Structure formats: C-alpha cells, structure tokens
mmCIF file of C-alpha atoms in Angstrom:
data_model
loop_
_atom_site.group_PDB
_atom_site.id
_atom_site.type_symbol
_atom_site.label_atom_id
_atom_site.label_comp_id
_atom_site.label_asym_id
_atom_site.label_seq_id
_atom_site.Cartn_x
_atom_site.Cartn_y
_atom_site.Cartn_z
ATOM 1 C CA GLY I 30 -59.695 13.837 -8.958
ATOM 2 C CA CYS I 31 -56.228 14.232 -7.578
ATOM 3 C CA MET I 32 -55.297 15.265 -4.053
ATOM 4 C CA LEU I 33 -52.033 17.039 -3.414
ATOM 5 C CA SER I 34 -51.683 15.625 0.096
ATOM 6 C CA ALA I 35 -53.376 12.351 1.006
ATOM 7 C CA ALA I 36 -51.029 9.768 2.517
ATOM 8 C CA SER I 37 -48.577 12.626 3.074
ATOM 9 C CA CYS I 38 -51.065 14.061 5.620
ATOM 10 C CA ASN I 39 -50.595 10.903 7.665
ATOM 11 C CA LYS I 40 -46.821 11.104 7.363
ATOM 12 C CA TRP I 41 -46.869 14.787 8.394
ATOM 13 C CA TRP I 42 -49.195 14.160 11.352
ATOM 14 C CA GLN I 43 -47.417 11.067 12.636
ATOM 15 C CA ASP I 44 -43.778 11.918 11.939
ATOM 16 C CA GLU I 45 -43.663 15.698 12.360
ATOM 17 C CA ILE I 46 -46.471 16.603 14.744
ATOM 18 C CA ILE I 47 -46.858 13.731 17.202
ATOM 19 C CA GLY I 48 -43.332 12.423 16.659
ATOM 20 C CA THR I 49 -43.837 8.735 15.952
ATOM 21 C CA THR I 50 -43.333 6.264 13.145
ATOM 22 C CA ASP I 51 -45.582 3.719 14.862
ATOM 23 C CA TYR I 52 -48.568 4.335 12.582
ATOM 24 C CA LYS I 53 -50.265 1.059 13.528
ATOM 25 C CA GLY I 54 -49.840 1.795 17.218
ATOM 26 C CA GLU I 55 -51.525 5.188 16.816
ATOM 27 C CA GLU I 56 -54.357 3.679 14.776
ATOM 28 C CA ALA I 57 -54.906 0.947 17.388
ATOM 29 C CA LYS I 58 -56.223 3.665 19.731
ATOM 30 C CA ILE I 59 -59.108 4.310 17.307
ATOM 31 C CA THR I 60 -61.658 1.689 18.286
ATOM 32 C CA PRO I 61 -64.446 0.551 15.920
ATOM 33 C CA GLU I 62 -67.156 2.212 18.012
ATOM 34 C CA LYS I 63 -65.492 5.619 17.415
ATOM 35 C CA LEU I 64 -65.819 5.387 13.624
ATOM 36 C CA GLY I 65 -68.288 7.850 12.174
ATOM 37 C CA LYS I 66 -68.689 9.592 15.545
ATOM 38 C CA ASN I 67 -65.639 11.825 15.908
ATOM 39 C CA HIS I 68 -66.300 15.453 16.874
ATOM 40 C CA VAL I 69 -63.064 16.687 15.281
ATOM 41 C CA PHE I 70 -62.649 17.457 11.578
ATOM 42 C CA PHE I 71 -59.462 17.862 9.564
ATOM 43 C CA LEU I 72 -59.285 19.731 6.270
ATOM 44 C CA PRO I 73 -56.351 18.000 4.529
ATOM 45 C CA TYR I 74 -55.053 20.859 2.398
ATOM 46 C CA LEU I 75 -51.408 20.956 3.490
ATOM 47 C CA MET I 76 -50.225 21.965 -0.002
ATOM 48 C CA GLY I 77 -53.333 23.669 -1.376
ATOM 49 C CA GLU I 78 -55.691 21.472 -3.346
ATOM 50 C CA ARG I 79 -56.461 20.402 -6.888
ATOM 51 C CA SER I 80 -59.757 18.564 -7.274
ATOM 52 C CA PRO I 81 -62.391 19.786 -6.932
ATOM 53 C CA ILE I 82 -61.371 22.901 -4.985
ATOM 54 C CA ASN I 83 -58.578 23.977 -7.355
ATOM 55 C CA ASP I 84 -57.121 26.469 -4.885
ATOM 56 C CA THR I 85 -53.391 26.612 -4.281
ATOM 57 C CA ASN I 86 -54.053 28.779 -1.221
ATOM 58 C CA ALA I 87 -56.350 26.272 0.545
ATOM 59 C CA ARG I 88 -54.840 25.308 3.893
ATOM 60 C CA ALA I 89 -55.185 22.463 6.371
ATOM 61 C CA THR I 90 -56.897 22.899 9.700
ATOM 62 C CA PHE I 91 -58.320 20.931 12.604
ATOM 63 C CA ILE I 92 -61.730 22.117 13.833
ATOM 64 C CA GLY I 93 -64.158 20.991 16.495
ATOM 65 C CA MET I 94 -61.624 20.346 19.237
ATOM 66 C CA THR I 95 -62.645 20.553 22.892
ATOM 67 C CA MET I 96 -60.968 19.892 26.218
ATOM 68 C CA ASP I 97 -61.981 16.245 25.736
ATOM 69 C CA THR I 98 -60.190 15.895 22.382
ATOM 70 C CA THR I 99 -57.565 13.165 22.398
ATOM 71 C CA ARG I 100 -54.587 12.425 20.220
ATOM 72 C CA ALA I 101 -56.576 9.484 18.830
ATOM 73 C CA ASP I 102 -59.452 11.840 17.924
ATOM 74 C CA MET I 103 -57.055 14.001 15.957
ATOM 75 C CA THR I 104 -55.442 11.010 14.243
ATOM 76 C CA GLN I 105 -58.900 9.740 13.315
ATOM 77 C CA ALA I 106 -59.896 13.202 12.049
ATOM 78 C CA MET I 107 -56.827 13.296 9.825
ATOM 79 C CA LEU I 108 -57.650 9.876 8.314
ATOM 80 C CA GLU I 109 -61.311 10.814 7.875
ATOM 81 C CA GLY I 110 -60.488 14.244 6.442
ATOM 82 C CA VAL I 111 -58.484 12.700 3.623
ATOM 83 C CA ALA I 112 -61.331 10.249 2.927
ATOM 84 C CA PHE I 113 -63.855 13.128 2.888
ATOM 85 C CA ALA I 114 -61.666 15.088 0.460
ATOM 86 C CA ILE I 115 -61.497 12.029 -1.806
ATOM 87 C CA ARG I 116 -65.285 11.884 -1.592
ATOM 88 C CA ASP I 117 -65.425 15.479 -2.864
ATOM 89 C CA SER I 118 -64.013 14.277 -6.207
ATOM 90 C CA PHE I 119 -66.186 11.154 -6.044
ATOM 91 C CA GLU I 120 -69.277 13.393 -5.748
ATOM 92 C CA VAL I 121 -68.186 15.446 -8.769
ATOM 93 C CA ALA I 122 -67.892 12.249 -10.822
ATOM 94 C CA LYS I 123 -71.342 11.122 -9.678
ATOM 95 C CA SER I 124 -72.818 14.528 -10.584
ATOM 96 C CA LEU I 125 -71.490 13.990 -14.118
ATOM 97 C CA GLY I 126 -73.374 10.702 -14.359
ATOM 98 C CA ILE I 127 -70.329 8.497 -13.820
ATOM 99 C CA SER I 128 -71.121 5.328 -11.906
ATOM 100 C CA ILE I 129 -68.374 4.157 -9.572
ATOM 101 C CA PRO I 130 -69.536 0.882 -8.012
ATOM 102 C CA ARG I 131 -66.100 0.093 -6.525
ATOM 103 C CA SER I 132 -62.547 1.375 -6.617
ATOM 104 C CA ASN I 133 -58.942 0.267 -6.317
ATOM 105 C CA ILE I 134 -56.565 1.532 -3.663
ATOM 106 C CA CYS I 135 -52.764 1.352 -3.654
ATOM 107 C CA GLY I 136 -49.770 3.115 -2.208
ATOM 108 C CA GLY I 137 -49.204 4.356 1.326
ATOM 109 C CA GLY I 138 -52.853 4.606 2.358
ATOM 110 C CA SER I 139 -53.521 1.030 1.324
ATOM 111 C CA LYS I 140 -51.216 -0.238 4.076
ATOM 112 C CA SER I 141 -53.693 0.826 6.767
ATOM 113 C CA ALA I 142 -56.658 -1.493 7.344
ATOM 114 C CA LEU I 143 -58.314 1.259 9.389
ATOM 115 C CA TRP I 144 -57.892 3.894 6.694
ATOM 116 C CA LYS I 145 -59.275 1.528 4.063
ATOM 117 C CA THR I 146 -62.287 0.840 6.300
ATOM 118 C CA ILE I 147 -62.870 4.559 6.796
ATOM 119 C CA THR I 148 -62.526 5.304 3.076
ATOM 120 C CA ALA I 149 -64.765 2.429 1.945
ATOM 121 C CA ASN I 150 -67.466 3.653 4.304
ATOM 122 C CA VAL I 151 -67.042 7.350 3.475
ATOM 123 C CA LEU I 152 -67.450 6.461 -0.206
ATOM 124 C CA GLY I 153 -69.995 3.706 0.414
ATOM 125 C CA ILE I 154 -68.320 1.341 -2.059
ATOM 126 C CA PRO I 155 -66.006 -1.686 -1.872
ATOM 127 C CA LEU I 156 -62.293 -0.860 -2.021
ATOM 128 C CA ASP I 157 -59.990 -3.379 -3.662
ATOM 129 C CA THR I 158 -56.350 -3.324 -2.594
ATOM 130 C CA VAL I 159 -54.284 -4.130 -5.655
ATOM 131 C CA ALA I 160 -51.221 -6.363 -5.546
ATOM 132 C CA THR I 161 -48.833 -3.644 -6.741
ATOM 133 C CA GLU I 162 -48.125 -0.437 -4.864
ATOM 134 C CA GLN I 163 -47.116 1.290 -8.087
ATOM 135 C CA GLY I 164 -50.404 2.993 -8.971
ATOM 136 C CA PRO I 165 -49.470 5.947 -11.212
ATOM 137 C CA GLY I 166 -46.400 4.338 -12.785
ATOM 138 C CA TYR I 167 -48.211 1.043 -13.321
ATOM 139 C CA GLY I 168 -51.140 2.850 -14.915
ATOM 140 C CA ALA I 169 -48.803 4.788 -17.202
ATOM 141 C CA ALA I 170 -47.098 1.555 -18.253
ATOM 142 C CA MET I 171 -50.492 0.000 -19.027
ATOM 143 C CA LEU I 172 -51.431 3.016 -21.165
ATOM 144 C CA ALA I 173 -48.112 2.716 -23.011
ATOM 145 C CA MET I 174 -48.802 -0.975 -23.668
ATOM 146 C CA VAL I 175 -52.180 -0.049 -25.165
ATOM 147 C CA ALA I 176 -50.564 2.682 -27.289
ATOM 148 C CA CYS I 177 -47.938 0.198 -28.543
ATOM 149 C CA GLY I 178 -50.574 -2.384 -29.424
ATOM 150 C CA ARG I 179 -49.737 -4.913 -26.705
ATOM 151 C CA PHE I 180 -53.353 -4.629 -25.538
ATOM 152 C CA ALA I 181 -56.367 -3.499 -27.558
ATOM 153 C CA SER I 182 -57.855 -1.415 -24.769
ATOM 154 C CA VAL I 183 -57.242 -0.131 -21.253
ATOM 155 C CA ARG I 184 -59.900 -2.570 -20.013
ATOM 156 C CA GLU I 185 -58.016 -5.493 -21.602
ATOM 157 C CA ALA I 186 -54.737 -4.321 -20.043
ATOM 158 C CA ALA I 187 -56.359 -3.898 -16.616
ATOM 159 C CA ASP I 188 -58.031 -7.283 -16.795
ATOM 160 C CA ALA I 189 -54.699 -8.912 -17.664
ATOM 161 C CA LEU I 190 -52.426 -7.015 -15.269
ATOM 162 C CA VAL I 191 -54.321 -5.715 -12.244
ATOM 163 C CA ARG I 192 -54.654 -8.236 -9.426
ATOM 164 C CA VAL I 193 -56.747 -7.673 -6.318
ATOM 165 C CA LYS I 194 -55.058 -8.667 -3.073
ATOM 166 C CA SER I 195 -57.988 -7.929 -0.715
ATOM 167 C CA THR I 196 -61.297 -6.066 -0.520
ATOM 168 C CA VAL I 197 -62.883 -3.917 2.175
ATOM 169 C CA GLU I 198 -66.676 -3.854 1.978
ATOM 170 C CA PRO I 199 -68.611 -0.886 3.386
ATOM 171 C CA ASP I 200 -71.017 -1.379 6.292
ATOM 172 C CA ALA I 201 -74.440 0.228 5.673
ATOM 173 C CA GLU I 202 -74.768 1.624 9.211
ATOM 174 C CA LEU I 203 -71.269 3.078 9.245
ATOM 175 C CA THR I 204 -71.738 4.516 5.750
ATOM 176 C CA LYS I 205 -74.860 6.304 7.002
ATOM 177 C CA LEU I 206 -72.892 7.821 9.897
ATOM 178 C CA TYR I 207 -70.185 8.942 7.497
ATOM 179 C CA ASP I 208 -72.783 10.440 5.135
ATOM 180 C CA GLU I 209 -73.885 12.693 8.004
ATOM 181 C CA ARG I 210 -70.291 13.572 8.904
ATOM 182 C CA TYR I 211 -69.466 14.278 5.257
ATOM 183 C CA ALA I 212 -72.344 16.776 5.113
ATOM 184 C CA GLN I 213 -70.782 18.516 8.136
ATOM 185 C CA PHE I 214 -67.315 18.350 6.501
ATOM 186 C CA ARG I 215 -68.718 20.064 3.405
#
C-alpha cells in the first residue's frame, strides 16, 4: 500500500498547526504509559488516500476530543493515525495470504523512536530501520540492477545492499492495546 500523507502529516501538524520544528520536544510529552490509551483519533487523509481506501476526496480529521484533550494527545493521535492507516494496507496484504513477519522503515518517520515504537506495536511486527533514507529511489536502483543483470533476483540485491541500522520489537501488551484502538479507528 501507499499513503499519500504519512510523514507529511507530522510536518503539517508540527510546522503549520502548532508552530514548532522541535519534533522531539513535542514527542517527549508523550509518555510510555499513554501509548495505546489515547482517547483522540486522527484520520490522516490530508491529500485524499490511495491504499486501501482509494478515495481522492477522503479528508483528515481529529475525533474524540474533550475538554481534557492536550496538545500531546493530539500529537500522539496524529502519529497513531498514520500507523493505523499503514495497518489498513497491512491487513489487506494479510487477507490475501501474504505473510509479513517484519518490515523495513526509512525516511522521515524513521527518525522518530516514538513513531517507530507506535508503528511496530500497531502492526505487531519488528521494524528494522535501514541504513539509507532513500527508500523509493534505492529500491528503484536495486530493481534496475536486477534488470541489468548485476543481481539475479530482488532478494539477492536486497541481501547485498540493504543494511539494518536498528530494530524496534513490538511489546505484546502494547500490541494488544493497539489492536483494540485499531478496531475503533476502523
């Protein structure tokens, strides 16, 4: 699946709405005991959506806010909403019989330890941060190397070129909490 706005949701929220570039400072307000327990949801469809909704008219929204809602709750909801939307595509793959025991993460979202923790637990799989931030371009170059005969297969190219920098493992209890929240998100 492909999301039209994933890390760009974070940039929009932080830069345009709350007026900061201190992403780590905002995330520091989201303590571990809050994970999986937020009452606010964010639908991350700032530019419509591709997979699996395929609706250019889908729009973003925050729901579930109360008088007790904090800026940190909304930041957390934005991070979780993107992870839940990624899980939508993950669930489609699983329904097709595709096993995804772990996944790689790169780019803007991979810079946030908190976001990686949320995503690993929303998906319930380990997330490997790869050494390069160039996900799509790097993948295209690997495919070109296979097409030109440099590697016999995509697997061979990936084994030779993709290096894991770190891994975030899911926590069974947190994954269970996120399973319940994902059902509400759906």
